[in-house]
Tab-separated table of C-alpha atoms in Angstrom:
chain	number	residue	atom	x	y	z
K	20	UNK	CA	102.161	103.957	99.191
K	21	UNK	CA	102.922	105.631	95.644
K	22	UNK	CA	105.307	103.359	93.904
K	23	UNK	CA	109.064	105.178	93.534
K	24	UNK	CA	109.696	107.748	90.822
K	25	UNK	CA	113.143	109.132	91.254
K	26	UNK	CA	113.103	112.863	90.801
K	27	UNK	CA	109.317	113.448	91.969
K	28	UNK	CA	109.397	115.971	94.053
K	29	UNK	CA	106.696	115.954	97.302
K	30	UNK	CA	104.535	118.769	97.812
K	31	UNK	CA	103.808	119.101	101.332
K	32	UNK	CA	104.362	122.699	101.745
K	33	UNK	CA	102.525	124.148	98.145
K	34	UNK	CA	100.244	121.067	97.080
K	35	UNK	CA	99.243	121.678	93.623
K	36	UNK	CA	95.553	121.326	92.284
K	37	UNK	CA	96.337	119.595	89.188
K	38	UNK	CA	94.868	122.561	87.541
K	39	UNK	CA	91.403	121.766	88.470
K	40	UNK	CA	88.811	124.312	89.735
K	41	UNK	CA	87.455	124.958	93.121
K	42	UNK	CA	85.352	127.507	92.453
K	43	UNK	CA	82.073	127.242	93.635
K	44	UNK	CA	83.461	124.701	96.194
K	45	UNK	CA	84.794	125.587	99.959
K	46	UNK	CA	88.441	125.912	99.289
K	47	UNK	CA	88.975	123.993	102.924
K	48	UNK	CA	86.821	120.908	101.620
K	49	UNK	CA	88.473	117.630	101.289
K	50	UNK	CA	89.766	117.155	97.469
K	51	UNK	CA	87.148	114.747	95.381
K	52	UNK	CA	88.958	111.612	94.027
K	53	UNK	CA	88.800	113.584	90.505
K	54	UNK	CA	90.910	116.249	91.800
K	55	UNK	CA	92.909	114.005	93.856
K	56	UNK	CA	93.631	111.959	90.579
K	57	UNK	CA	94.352	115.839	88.777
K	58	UNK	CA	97.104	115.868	91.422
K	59	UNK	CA	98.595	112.829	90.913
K	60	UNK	CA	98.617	113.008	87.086
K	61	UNK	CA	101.652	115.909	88.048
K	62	UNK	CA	103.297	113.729	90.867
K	63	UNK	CA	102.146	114.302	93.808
K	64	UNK	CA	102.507	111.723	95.825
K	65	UNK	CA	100.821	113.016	98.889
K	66	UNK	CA	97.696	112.859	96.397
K	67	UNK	CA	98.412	109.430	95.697
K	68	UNK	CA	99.045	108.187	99.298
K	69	UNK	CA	95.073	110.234	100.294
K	70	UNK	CA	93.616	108.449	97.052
K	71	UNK	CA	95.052	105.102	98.058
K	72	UNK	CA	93.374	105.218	101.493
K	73	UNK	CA	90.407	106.279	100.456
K	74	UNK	CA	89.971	103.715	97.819
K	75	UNK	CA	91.776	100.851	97.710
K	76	UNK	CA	88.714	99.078	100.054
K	77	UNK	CA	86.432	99.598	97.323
K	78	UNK	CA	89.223	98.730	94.082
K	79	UNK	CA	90.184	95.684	96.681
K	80	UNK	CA	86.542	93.969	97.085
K	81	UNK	CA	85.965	94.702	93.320
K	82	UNK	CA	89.507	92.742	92.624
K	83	UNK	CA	88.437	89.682	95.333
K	84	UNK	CA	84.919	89.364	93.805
K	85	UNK	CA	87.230	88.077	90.278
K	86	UNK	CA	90.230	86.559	91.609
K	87	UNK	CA	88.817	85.279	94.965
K	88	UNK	CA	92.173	84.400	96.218
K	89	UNK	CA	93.389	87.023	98.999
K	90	UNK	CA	96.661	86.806	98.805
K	91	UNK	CA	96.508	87.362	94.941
K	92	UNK	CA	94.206	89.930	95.291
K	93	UNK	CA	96.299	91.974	97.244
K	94	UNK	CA	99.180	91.702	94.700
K	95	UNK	CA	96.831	92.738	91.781
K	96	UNK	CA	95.495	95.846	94.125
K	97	UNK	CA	99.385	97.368	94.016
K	98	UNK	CA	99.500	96.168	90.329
K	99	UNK	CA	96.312	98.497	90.263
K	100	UNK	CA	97.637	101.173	91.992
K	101	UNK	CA	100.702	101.098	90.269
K	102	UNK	CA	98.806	101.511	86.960
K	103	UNK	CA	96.739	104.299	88.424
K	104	UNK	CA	100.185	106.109	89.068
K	105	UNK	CA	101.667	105.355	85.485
K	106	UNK	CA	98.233	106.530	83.773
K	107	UNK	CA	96.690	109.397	85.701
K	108	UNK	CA	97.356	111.735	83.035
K	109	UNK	CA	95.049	110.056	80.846
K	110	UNK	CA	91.853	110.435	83.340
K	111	UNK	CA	89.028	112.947	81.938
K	112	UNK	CA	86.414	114.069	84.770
K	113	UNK	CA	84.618	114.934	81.109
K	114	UNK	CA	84.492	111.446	80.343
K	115	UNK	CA	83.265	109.794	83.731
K	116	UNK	CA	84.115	109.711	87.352
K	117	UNK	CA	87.314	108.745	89.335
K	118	UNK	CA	86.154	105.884	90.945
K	119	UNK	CA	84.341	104.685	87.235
K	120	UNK	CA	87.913	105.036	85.831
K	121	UNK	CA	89.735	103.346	88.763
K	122	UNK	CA	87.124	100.600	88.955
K	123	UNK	CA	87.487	99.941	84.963
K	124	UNK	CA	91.356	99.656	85.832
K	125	UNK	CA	90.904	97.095	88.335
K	126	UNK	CA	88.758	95.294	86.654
K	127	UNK	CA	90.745	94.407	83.545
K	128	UNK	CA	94.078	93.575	85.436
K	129	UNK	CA	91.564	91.417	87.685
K	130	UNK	CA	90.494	89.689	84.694
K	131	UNK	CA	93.463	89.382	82.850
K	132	UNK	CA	95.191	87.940	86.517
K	133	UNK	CA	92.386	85.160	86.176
K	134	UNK	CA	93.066	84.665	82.910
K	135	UNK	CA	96.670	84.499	82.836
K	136	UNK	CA	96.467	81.956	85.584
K	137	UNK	CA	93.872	79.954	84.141
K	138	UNK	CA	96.397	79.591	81.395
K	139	UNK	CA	99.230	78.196	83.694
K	140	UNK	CA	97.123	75.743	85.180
K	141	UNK	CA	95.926	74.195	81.610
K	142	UNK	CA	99.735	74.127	80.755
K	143	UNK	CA	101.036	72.918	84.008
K	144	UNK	CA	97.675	70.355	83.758
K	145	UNK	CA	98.595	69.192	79.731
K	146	UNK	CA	102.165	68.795	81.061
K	147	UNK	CA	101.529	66.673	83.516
K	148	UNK	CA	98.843	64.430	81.803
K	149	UNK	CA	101.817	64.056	78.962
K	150	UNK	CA	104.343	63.017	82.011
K	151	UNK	CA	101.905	60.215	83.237
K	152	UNK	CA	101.425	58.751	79.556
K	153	UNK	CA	104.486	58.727	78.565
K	154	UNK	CA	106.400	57.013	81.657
K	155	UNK	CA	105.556	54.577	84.808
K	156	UNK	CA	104.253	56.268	87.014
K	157	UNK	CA	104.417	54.541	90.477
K	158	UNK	CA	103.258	54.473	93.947
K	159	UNK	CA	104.061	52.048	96.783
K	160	UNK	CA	105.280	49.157	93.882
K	161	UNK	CA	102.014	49.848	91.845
K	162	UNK	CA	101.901	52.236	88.798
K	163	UNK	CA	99.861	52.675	85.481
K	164	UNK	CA	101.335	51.731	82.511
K	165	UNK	CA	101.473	54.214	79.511
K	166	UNK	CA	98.082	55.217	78.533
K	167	UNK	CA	96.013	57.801	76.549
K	168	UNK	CA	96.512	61.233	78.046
K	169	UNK	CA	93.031	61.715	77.241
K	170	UNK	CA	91.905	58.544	79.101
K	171	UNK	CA	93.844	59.546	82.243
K	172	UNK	CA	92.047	63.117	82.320
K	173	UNK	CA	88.808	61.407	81.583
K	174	UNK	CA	90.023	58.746	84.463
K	175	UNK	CA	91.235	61.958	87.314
K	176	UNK	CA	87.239	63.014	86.756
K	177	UNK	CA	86.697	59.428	88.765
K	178	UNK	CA	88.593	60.757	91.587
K	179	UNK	CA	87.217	62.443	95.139
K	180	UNK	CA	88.625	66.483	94.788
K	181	UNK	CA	91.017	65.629	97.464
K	182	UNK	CA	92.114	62.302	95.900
K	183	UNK	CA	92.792	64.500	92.814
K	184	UNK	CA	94.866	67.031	94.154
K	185	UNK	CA	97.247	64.963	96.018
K	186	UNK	CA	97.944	63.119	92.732
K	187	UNK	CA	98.501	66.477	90.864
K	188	UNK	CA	100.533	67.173	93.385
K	189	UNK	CA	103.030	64.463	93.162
K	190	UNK	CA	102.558	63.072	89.351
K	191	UNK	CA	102.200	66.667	87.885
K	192	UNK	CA	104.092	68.627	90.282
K	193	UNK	CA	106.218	65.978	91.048
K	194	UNK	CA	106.717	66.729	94.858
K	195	UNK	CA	107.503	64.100	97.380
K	196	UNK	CA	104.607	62.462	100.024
K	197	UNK	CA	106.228	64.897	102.361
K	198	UNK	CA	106.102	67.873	100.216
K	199	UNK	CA	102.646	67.267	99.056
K	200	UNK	CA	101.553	66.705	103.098
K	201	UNK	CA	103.501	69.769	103.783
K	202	UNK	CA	101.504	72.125	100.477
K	203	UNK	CA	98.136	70.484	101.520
K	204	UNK	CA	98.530	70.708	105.841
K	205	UNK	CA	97.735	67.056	105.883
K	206	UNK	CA	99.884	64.364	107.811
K	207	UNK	CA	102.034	62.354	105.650
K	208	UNK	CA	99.891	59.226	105.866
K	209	UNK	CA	96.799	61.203	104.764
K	210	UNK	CA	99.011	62.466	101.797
K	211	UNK	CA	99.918	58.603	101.245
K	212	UNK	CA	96.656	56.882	101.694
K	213	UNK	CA	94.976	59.937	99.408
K	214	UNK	CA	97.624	59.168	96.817
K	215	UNK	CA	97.661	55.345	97.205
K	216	UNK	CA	93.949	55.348	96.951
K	217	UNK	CA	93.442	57.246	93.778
K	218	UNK	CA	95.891	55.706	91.772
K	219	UNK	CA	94.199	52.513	92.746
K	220	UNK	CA	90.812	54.460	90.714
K	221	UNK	CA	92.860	55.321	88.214
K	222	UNK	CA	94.219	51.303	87.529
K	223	UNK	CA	90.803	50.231	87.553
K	224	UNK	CA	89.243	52.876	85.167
K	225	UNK	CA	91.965	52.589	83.065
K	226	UNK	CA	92.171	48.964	82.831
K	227	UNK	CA	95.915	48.317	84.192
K	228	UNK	CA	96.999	45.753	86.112
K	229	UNK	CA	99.343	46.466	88.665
């Protein structure tokens, strides 16, 4: 649905054509995405709501193939559409099609989504490499003493993916056993033994005694 633009009035009754030309067309033939666009550019939201559904599968499997995640991909689609709403006046049919324009729109928040969130993990991952070399970090009575945060990111590359994420988990995230058995759907002695196991590859890589 179009996002909400106080004062925009809906056009049910007299839809307007944005301007654009039919002639040469059948006047009862379903508006092109173009005209649909032409439409929205001067609020029409009945426009929007007909390009939404007849696009948003295509501007949606362009977003997944970037992001991959669903659930994020569905938040960049609205961020998409949203856009689409904001900028219509600024589509050209002279310049290239509606769905060439739409796709180039979804493409760059895509990208910049990935990017942005790339970002957060390097910060959140820096963070926590800092936490773990400049404290004791311990688990079940045994912990690593300080170290190199270089050595400990070289060290996590020892680790089995699972191994690794429960640690991030609960030495950069800092969440409980039972939080990280809760954010991974794992019982809380998998969490434990997962944990418990990959700290004990991270003392031996690292040279600590417990």
């Amino acid at each position: 649905m179009p996002p909400d633009h106080p004062g925009t009035d809906r056009t049910r009754d007299h839809p307007r054509d944005g301007g654009l030309s039919v002639v040469g067309r059948d006047a009862s033939a379903a508006p092109t995405p173009a005209e649909l666009l032409g439409r929205v550019a001067l609020g029409d939201e009945d426009a929007f709501s007909r390009l939404y559904d007849e696009t948003s599968s295509l501007l949606f499997t362009l977003v997944r193939r970037v992001v991959r995640d669903v659930a994020m991909s569905e938040e960049v689609l609205q961020e998409v559409f949203v856009e689409i709403w904001k900028q219509a006046t600024r589509f050209d049919p002279r310049r290239g099609s509606a769905h060439g324009w739409m796709c180039t729109i979804a493409h760059r928040r895509a990208v910049d989504t990935v990017r942005a969130s790339d970002a957060s993990r390097r910060r959140d991952s820096d963070e926590g490499l800092r936490s773990i070399a400049e404290k004791v970090v311990d688990v079940q009575e045994e912990g690593i003493m300080r170290v190199e945060s270089h050595r400990v990111a070289t060290a996590m590359r020892s680790l089995t993916p699972v191994q690794a994420d429960a640690i991030r988990l609960a030495y950069f995230g800092g969440y409980s056993h039972r939080e990280v058995a809760s954010l991974l759907g794992i019982p809380v002695g998998t969490a434990k033994t997962r944990i418990r196991d990959g700290m004990i590859v991270l003392r031996d890589r690292l040279g600590v005694t417990a």
